[in-house]
Coordinates of C-alpha atoms in Angstrom, one line a residue:
M296 CA 0.0 0.0 0.0
P297 CA 1.6 3.4 -1.0
G298 CA 2.6 5.6 1.9
Q299 CA 2.6 2.8 4.4
V300 CA 5.3 0.6 5.9
G301 CA 4.1 -2.3 8.0
T302 CA 2.1 -5.5 7.8
H303 CA -1.3 -6.2 9.1
G304 CA -2.0 -9.3 11.3
E305 CA -5.2 -10.8 12.5
E306 CA -7.7 -8.3 13.9
G307 CA -7.6 -8.1 17.7
A308 CA -4.4 -10.1 17.8
G309 CA -2.1 -7.4 19.2
L310 CA -1.8 -5.9 22.7
P311 CA -3.0 -2.9 24.7
L312 CA -1.2 0.4 24.2
R313 CA -0.3 0.3 27.9
R314 CA 1.7 -3.0 27.4
L315 CA 3.4 -1.6 24.4
L316 CA 4.6 1.5 26.3
L317 CA 5.8 -0.8 29.2
A318 CA 7.7 -3.0 26.8
L319 CA 9.4 0.1 25.2
G320 CA 11.1 0.7 28.5
D321 CA 13.1 3.9 28.4
P322 CA 10.9 6.8 27.6
I323 CA 11.4 7.4 23.9
V324 CA 7.7 8.5 23.5
D325 CA 5.4 10.5 25.8
V326 CA 1.7 10.0 26.0
A327 CA 0.3 13.4 24.9
A328 CA -3.3 12.4 24.9
A329 CA -5.3 9.3 25.7
P330 CA -9.0 10.1 25.5
D331 CA -10.0 6.4 25.6
G332 CA -7.4 5.4 28.1
L333 CA -4.2 3.3 27.5
D334 CA -5.9 0.0 27.0
V335 CA -6.8 0.6 23.4
Q336 CA -5.8 -2.4 21.2
V337 CA -2.7 -2.0 19.0
D338 CA -2.8 -4.7 16.3
N339 CA -0.2 -3.3 13.9
V340 CA 2.5 -0.5 13.5
V341 CA 2.7 1.5 10.3
I342 CA 4.6 4.5 9.0
I343 CA 2.6 6.9 6.9
D344 CA 4.1 9.6 4.7
P345 CA 1.4 12.2 4.0
E346 CA 2.8 12.8 0.5
D347 CA 1.3 9.4 -0.4
R348 CA -2.2 8.0 0.2
V349 CA -3.1 8.2 3.9
E350 CA -4.9 5.1 5.0
A351 CA -5.1 3.4 8.3
R352 CA -7.0 0.4 9.6
E353 CA -8.6 -0.2 13.0
G354 CA -6.0 -1.0 15.6
D355 CA -3.1 0.7 13.8
L356 CA -0.4 2.6 15.6
V357 CA 0.4 5.2 13.0
L358 CA 3.9 6.8 12.9
L359 CA 3.1 10.1 11.1
I360 CA 6.3 11.5 9.5
G361 CA 7.1 14.6 7.7
V362 CA 4.2 16.8 8.6
R363 CA 3.6 19.7 11.0
G364 CA 1.2 22.4 12.0
G365 CA -2.3 22.5 10.5
A366 CA -1.6 19.6 8.1
A367 CA -0.7 17.4 11.1
R368 CA -3.9 18.3 12.9
R369 CA -6.0 17.5 9.8
L370 CA -4.3 14.1 9.4
V371 CA -4.8 13.2 13.1
R372 CA -8.5 13.8 12.6
V373 CA -8.5 11.7 9.4
L374 CA -6.6 8.8 11.0
A375 CA -8.9 8.8 14.0
G376 CA -11.9 8.6 11.7
Q377 CA -10.3 5.5 10.0
G378 CA -10.0 3.7 13.3
A379 CA -6.3 4.2 14.2
A380 CA -5.6 3.2 17.8
A381 CA -2.9 5.8 18.2
V382 CA -0.9 8.4 16.2
A383 CA 2.8 9.2 16.9
V384 CA 4.2 12.5 15.9
K385 CA 7.3 14.6 16.3
A386 CA 6.2 18.1 17.3
G387 CA 8.7 20.8 16.4
G388 CA 11.3 18.9 14.4
H389 CA 14.3 20.7 16.0
S390 CA 17.4 19.0 17.3
P391 CA 17.9 17.9 20.9
A392 CA 20.4 20.8 21.4
E393 CA 17.6 23.2 20.7
E394 CA 15.6 21.7 23.5
T395 CA 17.7 23.5 26.1
I396 CA 16.0 26.3 28.0
P397 CA 17.8 28.6 30.4
P398 CA 16.9 28.3 34.1
S399 CA 13.6 29.8 35.3
G400 CA 13.5 33.5 35.1
E401 CA 16.5 33.8 32.7
H402 CA 14.6 33.7 29.5
R403 CA 11.7 35.7 28.3
G404 CA 11.8 35.2 24.5
R405 CA 10.1 32.6 22.4
S406 CA 12.3 29.5 22.1
P407 CA 12.2 26.6 19.6
R408 CA 10.9 24.4 22.4
S409 CA 8.1 26.8 23.2
G410 CA 7.0 26.7 19.6
A411 CA 7.0 22.9 19.7
A412 CA 5.0 23.0 22.9
D413 CA 2.4 25.2 21.2
E414 CA 2.2 22.8 18.3
L415 CA 1.9 19.8 20.6
R416 CA -0.9 21.5 22.5
T417 CA -2.8 22.0 19.3
L418 CA -2.4 18.4 18.2
R419 CA -3.4 17.2 21.7
A420 CA -6.6 19.2 21.5
E421 CA -7.4 17.6 18.1
A422 CA -6.6 14.1 19.4
Q423 CA -8.9 14.6 22.5
E424 CA -11.7 15.8 20.3
S425 CA -11.2 13.0 17.7
G426 CA -10.9 10.3 20.3
V427 CA -7.4 8.9 19.3
A428 CA -4.4 8.4 21.5
L429 CA -1.5 10.8 20.7
L430 CA 2.2 9.9 21.3
A431 CA 4.9 12.5 21.2
V432 CA 8.2 10.9 19.9
R433 CA 11.5 12.3 21.1
P434 CA 13.4 14.3 18.4
E435 CA 16.4 12.0 18.4
V436 CA 14.4 8.8 17.7
R437 CA 14.6 7.4 14.2
W438 CA 11.2 6.5 12.7
D439 CA 12.4 3.2 11.1
Q440 CA 13.9 2.0 14.4
L441 CA 10.8 2.9 16.3
Q442 CA 8.6 1.1 13.8
S443 CA 10.8 -2.0 14.0
I444 CA 10.8 -2.1 17.8
C445 CA 7.1 -1.5 18.2
Q446 CA 6.2 -4.1 15.5
H447 CA 8.5 -6.6 17.2
I448 CA 6.7 -6.1 20.5
V449 CA 3.3 -6.5 18.8
D450 CA 4.4 -9.6 16.9
D451 CA 5.8 -11.1 20.1
A452 CA 2.5 -10.5 21.9
R453 CA 0.6 -12.1 19.0
L454 CA 3.0 -15.2 19.2
T455 CA 2.6 -15.5 22.9
A456 CA -1.2 -15.3 22.6
S457 CA -1.2 -18.0 19.9
E458 CA 0.8 -20.3 22.0
D459 CA -1.6 -19.8 25.0
L460 CA 1.2 -18.7 27.3
G461 CA -0.5 -15.6 28.6
E462 CA -2.0 -16.2 32.0
A463 CA -0.2 -19.5 32.7
S464 CA 3.2 -18.1 32.0
G465 CA 2.7 -15.3 34.5
D466 CA 1.1 -17.4 37.3
L467 CA 3.6 -18.9 39.7
F468 CA 0.8 -20.8 41.5
S469 CA -0.1 -22.5 38.2
M470 CA 3.5 -23.3 37.6
A471 CA 3.8 -24.8 41.1
Q472 CA 0.8 -27.1 40.3
T473 CA 2.4 -28.1 37.0
I474 CA 5.7 -29.0 38.8
A475 CA 3.7 -31.0 41.3
Q476 CA 2.1 -33.1 38.6
L477 CA 5.5 -33.7 36.9
T478 CA 7.3 -34.7 40.0
G479 CA 4.5 -36.3 42.0
G480 CA 5.3 -34.2 45.1
L481 CA 4.2 -31.1 47.0
V482 CA 5.8 -28.0 45.5
S483 CA 6.6 -24.6 46.9
I484 CA 8.4 -21.7 45.1
E485 CA 10.4 -19.3 47.3
D486 CA 12.4 -16.2 46.7
S487 CA 16.0 -15.6 47.8
A488 CA 14.9 -14.6 51.3
S489 CA 13.0 -18.0 51.7
R490 CA 9.6 -16.2 51.4
V491 CA 7.0 -18.5 49.9
L492 CA 5.7 -17.0 46.6
A493 CA 3.5 -19.9 45.5
Y494 CA 2.7 -23.5 46.4
S495 CA 0.8 -26.5 45.0
S496 CA -2.3 -28.0 46.6
G497 CA -2.2 -31.5 48.2
A498 CA -2.4 -33.4 51.5
E499 CA 0.3 -35.3 53.4
V500 CA 2.3 -32.1 54.2
D501 CA 5.0 -32.4 56.8
E502 CA 5.7 -30.0 59.6
L503 CA 8.2 -27.9 57.6
R504 CA 5.8 -27.4 54.7
R505 CA 2.9 -26.7 57.0
L506 CA 4.7 -24.0 58.9
S507 CA 6.2 -22.5 55.7
V508 CA 2.9 -22.2 53.9
L509 CA 1.1 -20.8 57.0
G510 CA 3.8 -18.3 57.8
R511 CA 4.7 -17.6 54.1
Q512 CA 8.3 -18.2 55.1
G513 CA 10.3 -21.1 56.4
P514 CA 10.6 -21.2 60.2
E515 CA 13.9 -20.0 61.4
S516 CA 14.8 -23.2 63.3
Y517 CA 14.4 -25.2 60.1
L518 CA 16.2 -22.6 58.1
A519 CA 19.1 -22.8 60.5
L520 CA 19.3 -26.6 60.0
L521 CA 19.3 -26.2 56.2
R522 CA 22.1 -23.7 56.5
E523 CA 24.0 -26.1 58.7
W524 CA 23.6 -28.9 56.2
G525 CA 24.9 -26.6 53.4
V526 CA 21.7 -26.7 51.4
F527 CA 21.5 -23.0 50.8
T528 CA 25.1 -22.8 49.7
K529 CA 24.5 -25.5 47.1
L530 CA 21.3 -23.9 45.9
R531 CA 23.0 -20.6 45.4
A532 CA 26.0 -22.2 43.7
G533 CA 24.3 -23.4 40.5
E534 CA 21.7 -25.6 38.9
E535 CA 22.5 -28.8 40.9
V536 CA 19.4 -30.5 42.3
V537 CA 19.9 -30.9 46.0
R538 CA 18.6 -33.9 48.0
I539 CA 17.5 -33.5 51.6
E540 CA 17.0 -36.9 53.3
E541 CA 14.1 -37.7 55.6
H542 CA 14.3 -36.6 59.3
L543 CA 11.1 -37.9 60.8
E544 CA 12.2 -36.8 64.3
L545 CA 12.2 -33.2 63.0
G546 CA 9.0 -33.5 61.0
I547 CA 10.9 -33.3 57.7
R548 CA 10.1 -35.8 54.9
R549 CA 12.4 -36.4 51.9
R550 CA 12.8 -33.4 49.6
L551 CA 14.4 -32.2 46.4
A552 CA 15.3 -28.6 45.8
V553 CA 16.9 -26.6 43.0
G554 CA 18.0 -23.0 42.8
I555 CA 16.4 -20.5 40.5
H556 CA 19.0 -18.3 38.8
A557 CA 19.4 -15.4 36.4
G558 CA 22.9 -15.9 35.2
R559 CA 24.9 -15.9 38.4
Q560 CA 22.3 -14.1 40.4
P561 CA 20.2 -16.3 42.7
L562 CA 16.4 -15.5 42.5
G563 CA 15.1 -18.2 44.8
A564 CA 14.4 -22.0 44.9
I565 CA 11.8 -24.6 44.1
W566 CA 11.2 -27.2 46.8
V567 CA 9.4 -30.6 46.3
Q568 CA 8.3 -32.6 49.3
E569 CA 7.7 -36.3 48.9
G570 CA 4.3 -37.6 50.1
S571 CA 3.3 -41.1 50.8
Q572 CA 4.3 -42.2 47.3
P573 CA 7.9 -41.9 46.0
L574 CA 8.6 -39.0 43.7
A575 CA 8.4 -39.5 39.9
R576 CA 11.3 -41.3 38.2
H577 CA 12.3 -38.1 36.2
A578 CA 11.5 -35.7 39.0
E579 CA 15.0 -34.2 39.1
E580 CA 15.1 -33.6 35.3
A581 CA 11.6 -32.0 35.5
L582 CA 12.7 -29.9 38.4
L583 CA 15.8 -28.6 36.6
G584 CA 13.6 -27.5 33.6
A585 CA 11.1 -26.0 35.9
A586 CA 13.8 -23.9 37.6
R587 CA 14.8 -22.4 34.2
T588 CA 11.2 -21.7 33.2
T589 CA 10.4 -20.2 36.6
A590 CA 13.4 -17.9 36.4
L591 CA 12.0 -16.4 33.2
Q592 CA 8.7 -15.8 34.9
M593 CA 10.2 -14.2 38.0
I594 CA 12.3 -11.9 35.9
R595 CA 9.3 -11.0 33.8
Q596 CA 7.3 -10.2 37.0
R597 CA 10.1 -8.1 38.3
T598 CA 10.5 -6.3 35.0
Q599 CA 6.8 -5.7 34.6
A600 CA 6.6 -4.2 38.1
S601 CA 9.5 -1.9 37.5
A602 CA 8.3 -1.0 34.1
G603 CA 4.8 -0.2 35.5
L604 CA 6.4 2.1 38.1
R605 CA 8.5 3.7 35.4
L606 CA 5.4 4.3 33.3
R607 CA 3.7 5.9 36.3
E608 CA 6.7 8.1 36.8
D609 CA 7.0 9.0 33.1
L610 CA 3.3 9.9 33.0
L611 CA 3.6 12.1 36.1
S612 CA 6.7 13.8 34.6
S613 CA 4.8 14.5 31.4
L614 CA 1.8 15.9 33.4
L615 CA 4.1 18.2 35.5
E616 CA 5.7 19.5 32.3
G617 CA 2.3 20.0 30.7
R618 CA 3.0 17.5 27.9
I619 CA -0.1 15.3 28.5
D620 CA -3.7 15.6 29.5
A621 CA -4.6 14.7 33.1
G622 CA -6.8 11.9 31.8
A623 CA -3.8 9.9 30.6
L624 CA -2.5 9.8 34.1
A625 CA -5.9 9.1 35.6
D626 CA -6.3 6.1 33.3
T627 CA -3.2 4.4 34.8
V628 CA -3.4 5.6 38.4
E629 CA -6.5 5.8 40.5
V630 CA -6.8 9.6 40.8
H631 CA -9.7 11.9 40.0
T632 CA -9.2 14.6 37.4
E633 CA -11.7 17.0 38.9
R634 CA -10.4 17.1 42.5
A635 CA -7.9 19.4 44.0
A636 CA -4.2 18.6 44.1
L637 CA -0.8 20.2 44.8
V638 CA 2.9 19.6 44.1
V639 CA 5.8 19.5 46.6
A640 CA 9.3 19.8 45.3
F641 CA 12.5 18.7 47.0
S642 CA 16.1 19.6 46.2
L643 CA 19.4 18.5 47.6
S644 CA 21.3 21.5 48.9
Q645 CA 25.0 21.7 48.3
P646 CA 26.8 22.8 51.5
S647 CA 29.0 25.9 51.2
A648 CA 32.8 25.6 51.7
G649 CA 32.5 26.9 55.2
S650 CA 29.7 24.7 56.4
A651 CA 31.0 21.3 55.7
G652 CA 32.7 19.8 58.7
S653 CA 31.7 22.6 61.0
G654 CA 30.1 20.2 63.4
G655 CA 26.7 20.1 65.0
G656 CA 24.9 17.4 63.1
P657 CA 24.8 15.1 60.1
E658 CA 23.8 17.9 57.7
T659 CA 27.0 19.8 58.4
A660 CA 29.3 16.7 58.3
K661 CA 31.8 16.4 55.5
P662 CA 30.0 14.6 52.6
E663 CA 31.0 11.0 52.1
G664 CA 33.4 10.8 49.2
A665 CA 34.3 14.5 49.1
E666 CA 36.6 16.9 50.9
A667 CA 35.0 19.8 52.8
G668 CA 33.3 22.2 50.5
E669 CA 33.8 20.0 47.4
R670 CA 31.0 18.6 45.3
P671 CA 30.6 14.9 45.8
D672 CA 31.5 12.7 42.8
R673 CA 28.8 11.2 40.6
P674 CA 28.3 7.8 42.4
V675 CA 27.8 9.6 45.7
R676 CA 25.4 12.1 44.2
E677 CA 23.4 9.3 42.6
L678 CA 23.2 7.4 45.9
R679 CA 21.9 10.4 47.7
R680 CA 19.4 11.1 45.0
R681 CA 18.1 7.6 45.2
Q682 CA 18.0 7.8 49.0
L683 CA 16.0 11.0 48.8
I684 CA 13.5 9.5 46.3
D685 CA 12.9 6.5 48.5
L686 CA 12.5 8.6 51.7
V687 CA 10.1 11.0 50.0
S688 CA 8.1 8.2 48.6
V689 CA 7.7 6.5 52.0
H690 CA 6.5 9.7 53.7
A691 CA 4.2 10.7 50.8
A692 CA 2.6 7.3 50.7
A693 CA 2.0 7.4 54.5
Y694 CA 0.2 10.7 54.0
R695 CA -1.9 9.7 51.0
R696 CA -2.0 6.3 49.4
S697 CA -2.6 7.8 45.9
S698 CA 0.5 10.1 46.1
L699 CA 3.0 9.9 43.2
V700 CA 6.7 10.6 43.1
T701 CA 9.0 11.3 40.2
E702 CA 12.3 13.1 39.4
L703 CA 12.8 15.9 36.9
D704 CA 16.1 17.8 36.3
G705 CA 17.6 16.7 39.7
R706 CA 14.5 17.6 41.7
V707 CA 12.1 15.2 43.4
Y708 CA 8.4 16.0 42.9
V709 CA 5.4 14.7 44.9
L710 CA 1.9 14.9 43.5
L711 CA -0.7 14.9 46.2
P712 CA -4.1 14.3 44.4
D713 CA -7.7 14.0 45.5
L714 CA -7.5 16.6 48.2
A715 CA -10.6 17.7 50.0
R716 CA -11.3 20.6 52.3
T717 CA -10.8 19.9 56.0
P718 CA -13.9 19.9 58.2
G719 CA -14.6 23.2 60.0
G720 CA -13.8 26.7 59.1
D721 CA -10.2 26.2 57.9
G722 CA -11.2 24.8 54.5
W723 CA -8.1 24.6 52.2
R724 CA -6.0 26.3 54.9
G725 CA -6.1 23.1 56.9
V726 CA -5.0 21.0 53.9
E727 CA -2.0 23.3 53.2
Q728 CA -0.9 23.2 56.8
S729 CA -1.0 19.4 56.9
V730 CA 1.1 19.3 53.7
L731 CA 3.5 21.7 55.2
A732 CA 3.8 19.5 58.3
L733 CA 4.4 16.5 56.1
T734 CA 7.1 18.4 54.1
R735 CA 8.9 19.5 57.3
K736 CA 8.8 16.0 58.7
T737 CA 10.3 14.6 55.4
V738 CA 13.1 17.2 55.3
A739 CA 13.9 16.5 59.0
A740 CA 14.0 12.8 58.3
A741 CA 16.4 13.3 55.4
R742 CA 18.7 15.2 57.7
A743 CA 18.4 12.9 60.7
A744 CA 18.3 9.5 59.1
L745 CA 20.4 10.1 55.9
G746 CA 22.5 13.1 56.7
L747 CA 21.1 14.9 53.7
R748 CA 20.5 18.7 53.6
V749 CA 17.3 19.2 51.7
Q750 CA 15.2 22.2 50.8
A751 CA 11.5 21.8 49.9
A752 CA 8.8 24.1 48.4
V753 CA 5.1 23.5 48.6
G754 CA 3.3 24.7 45.5
S755 CA -0.1 26.3 45.5
L756 CA -3.3 24.1 45.7
V757 CA -5.1 23.8 42.3
E758 CA -8.7 22.8 41.8
R759 CA -8.2 20.2 39.0
L760 CA -5.5 17.6 38.3
G761 CA -4.9 19.2 34.9
D762 CA -3.6 22.4 36.6
V763 CA -0.8 20.8 38.5
P764 CA 1.9 22.2 36.1
E765 CA 1.0 25.6 37.7
S766 CA 1.6 24.2 41.2
R767 CA 4.9 22.6 40.1
A768 CA 6.0 25.9 38.5
E769 CA 5.3 27.8 41.7
A770 CA 7.2 25.3 43.7
D771 CA 10.2 25.6 41.3
R772 CA 10.1 29.4 41.6
V773 CA 10.3 29.1 45.4
L774 CA 13.2 26.5 45.3
D775 CA 15.1 28.7 42.8
A776 CA 14.9 31.7 45.1
M777 CA 15.8 29.6 48.2
G778 CA 18.8 28.1 46.3
R779 CA 20.1 31.5 45.2
D780 CA 20.0 32.7 48.9
L781 CA 19.9 36.4 48.2
D782 CA 21.1 37.7 51.5
G783 CA 22.6 34.6 53.1
G784 CA 20.9 35.4 56.3
T785 CA 17.8 33.2 56.2
D786 CA 18.4 29.5 55.9
W787 CA 15.0 28.3 54.6
E788 CA 14.4 24.5 54.5
V789 CA 10.6 24.5 53.7
A790 CA 8.7 27.4 52.2
T791 CA 5.7 28.4 50.2
I792 CA 5.3 31.4 47.9
S793 CA 3.7 33.4 50.7
D794 CA 6.8 32.9 52.8
V795 CA 9.4 34.1 50.3
R796 CA 7.4 36.0 47.7
S797 CA 9.6 39.1 47.8
R798 CA 12.7 36.9 47.5
V799 CA 11.2 35.0 44.5
L800 CA 10.3 38.3 42.7
I801 CA 13.7 39.9 43.3
S802 CA 15.5 36.7 42.3
E803 CA 13.6 36.5 39.0
T804 CA 14.1 40.2 38.4
L805 CA 17.8 39.8 38.9
A806 CA 17.9 36.7 36.7
H807 CA 16.3 38.8 33.9
L808 CA 18.9 41.6 34.4
R809 CA 21.7 39.1 34.3
A810 CA 20.4 37.6 31.0
D811 CA 20.4 41.0 29.2
P812 CA 23.8 42.8 29.3
S813 CA 22.2 45.9 27.9
L814 CA 20.4 46.4 31.2
R815 CA 23.7 46.9 33.1
D816 CA 24.8 50.3 34.3
P817 CA 28.5 50.9 33.3
R818 CA 29.0 53.1 36.3
V819 CA 28.2 50.1 38.6
N820 CA 30.5 47.9 36.6
R821 CA 33.3 50.5 37.0
L822 CA 32.8 50.4 40.8
I823 CA 32.9 46.6 40.9
E824 CA 36.1 46.6 38.8
Y825 CA 37.7 49.2 41.0
D826 CA 36.8 47.2 44.1
Q827 CA 38.2 43.9 42.6
A828 CA 41.5 45.6 41.7
G829 CA 42.1 47.4 44.9
G830 CA 40.2 45.4 47.6
A831 CA 38.6 48.5 49.0
D832 CA 35.4 46.7 49.9
L833 CA 33.4 49.6 48.5
V834 CA 30.7 47.4 46.9
H835 CA 29.9 45.5 50.1
S836 CA 29.7 48.7 52.1
L837 CA 27.6 50.5 49.6
L838 CA 25.1 47.6 49.4
A839 CA 24.8 47.5 53.2
Y840 CA 24.2 51.3 53.2
L841 CA 21.5 51.0 50.5
E842 CA 19.8 48.1 52.2
A843 CA 19.7 50.1 55.5
F844 CA 17.9 53.0 53.7
G845 CA 20.9 55.3 54.2
D846 CA 21.1 54.7 57.9
A847 CA 24.9 54.7 58.3
R848 CA 24.9 53.6 61.9
A849 CA 22.7 50.5 61.2
A850 CA 24.8 49.6 58.2
A851 CA 28.1 50.0 60.1
E852 CA 26.8 47.9 62.9
R853 CA 26.0 45.1 60.5
L854 CA 29.5 45.3 58.9
H855 CA 31.2 45.7 62.4
I856 CA 32.9 48.9 61.4
H857 CA 32.8 52.5 62.6
P858 CA 30.0 54.7 61.1
N859 CA 32.6 57.2 59.9
T860 CA 34.4 54.5 58.1
L861 CA 31.2 53.5 56.3
R862 CA 30.4 57.1 55.4
Y863 CA 33.9 57.5 53.9
R864 CA 33.4 54.3 51.8
V865 CA 30.0 55.5 50.5
R866 CA 31.5 58.8 49.4
R867 CA 34.4 57.1 47.8
A868 CA 32.1 54.7 46.0
A869 CA 30.1 57.6 44.6
A870 CA 33.2 59.4 43.5
V871 CA 34.7 56.3 41.8
S872 CA 31.5 55.3 39.9
G873 CA 29.9 58.7 39.3
I874 CA 26.5 57.4 40.6
D875 CA 24.3 60.1 42.1
L876 CA 23.2 58.6 45.4
G877 CA 20.8 61.4 45.9
D878 CA 18.6 60.2 43.0
P879 CA 16.1 57.5 44.1
G880 CA 16.1 55.8 40.7
E881 CA 19.9 55.5 40.6
R882 CA 19.9 54.2 44.2
L883 CA 17.3 51.5 43.3
F884 CA 19.1 50.3 40.2
T885 CA 22.5 50.4 41.9
Q886 CA 21.1 48.2 44.7
L887 CA 19.6 45.7 42.2
Q888 CA 22.8 45.4 40.2
L889 CA 25.0 45.0 43.3
L890 CA 22.6 42.3 44.5
M891 CA 23.0 40.6 41.2
E892 CA 26.7 40.5 41.6
Q893 CA 26.4 38.9 45.1
Q894 CA 24.7 35.8 43.7

């Protein structure tokens, strides 16, 4: 068919879009819209070039290449009408290098990325209205590679379904029952910590099996005996089937056991207890094959769980950045789109050179793997980041079961959805206070338990899930201001916009001034250069004088110098620079530019 690359299989023989995204692993596509959820059926993957005939079938995942703007919007509508399950596009078409945006407050112009964001919003609106899922493909991804990978995933799902391996392959209890039939014994499957994951049915259980199944773990007294006999050492060593002879005085009948491995990594073990009849003749051979098959199932379950968590995190990240509709997240996580929510942001603080090792507590101790005042190396930073994510996740989950945690650009974000007004007259004020208490508790735990110095910002409460990018943006603004530490005098650990509004506004104003050299006063530059060359400390003294509203005594006391010394320095600064300190406008702009140089 002209304009298409791909082959069509049997109708309904594919897999849900959710499973396709899970199988893709690393986020090479983002869910921009999912009006019918993520369980729409994908039966085939095709590439469509709009220069040729545009035709899709029901269940197609269409990779739409070479089209942008209004033409892309029209084609999304056409493909939805033809029954496509999802459409994948590249909004923008610029290179990854063009994706870089300066820090918050340092850019006010229109960037290539902002144009791509506008385009994606337009396509998302069309997809929502047309009822088709929309996937945003990362700029660096090649279309042919994406088509090949996705088609392979769909074909593999089709093959698995045709071989009837679906439910049985993922059910360890079913596997335990199958092993029991092959060996003629009573089977239990355990993980590497001797926790019972699954077991077969049957009578004639001995005391060890009875206690293990009831307690979901082997009793410690029996486990100690097995360790003493070297059983666990053999199970971890390789694929050898281990025989445990009968010990009626201990309530233990004859057993076979085999380790479950992924390469050299032990995953667990399969145990087969002999009943009143001897085990089957080929029980050991069957047990060896069962261990290899079960290893694949255990790996698949682990991967699916981690992939599911990764998908949740990717969807949350996309929502916080405004790349997807709230419904796409709500389809995967049990949250309500029309209920209030807010975002809390956490950031690891880097200690100053003077603070490390100064004593007093874990937060001031010298960082592991770094000298005082030095930035820790990458492995240490990664460990701390992972520790912070885990700690934040635990505290957030304790506060609200439906909380979600993700990381973006080195910061950890918590989404607290489904919020409701507290009873009484406090209303939303009570909710905000409880979230502040949670945040302070989390920051304190990071300091006490992990020795991490953390700053956190609580974003404003929004009335709908779709507005959480606004809450996240506000939390970022607060963290940015806290991190810049304008005056060095207030060491905020947890704050809201109402706590530091003036700091936020001044910080963003200074960032704007810094980004535009034309807004610099050359007279202030002259003063700074003079100070740097001669070490006269005129800049610091003038800034203190301006911040004290011209009160020489108050400024001198802050600097621990005599008032006359300060007055002399202020007159000298005015003479060197040529700034008229009697002019309110010149005083204001001089103070702003000097503040900018202090950061």
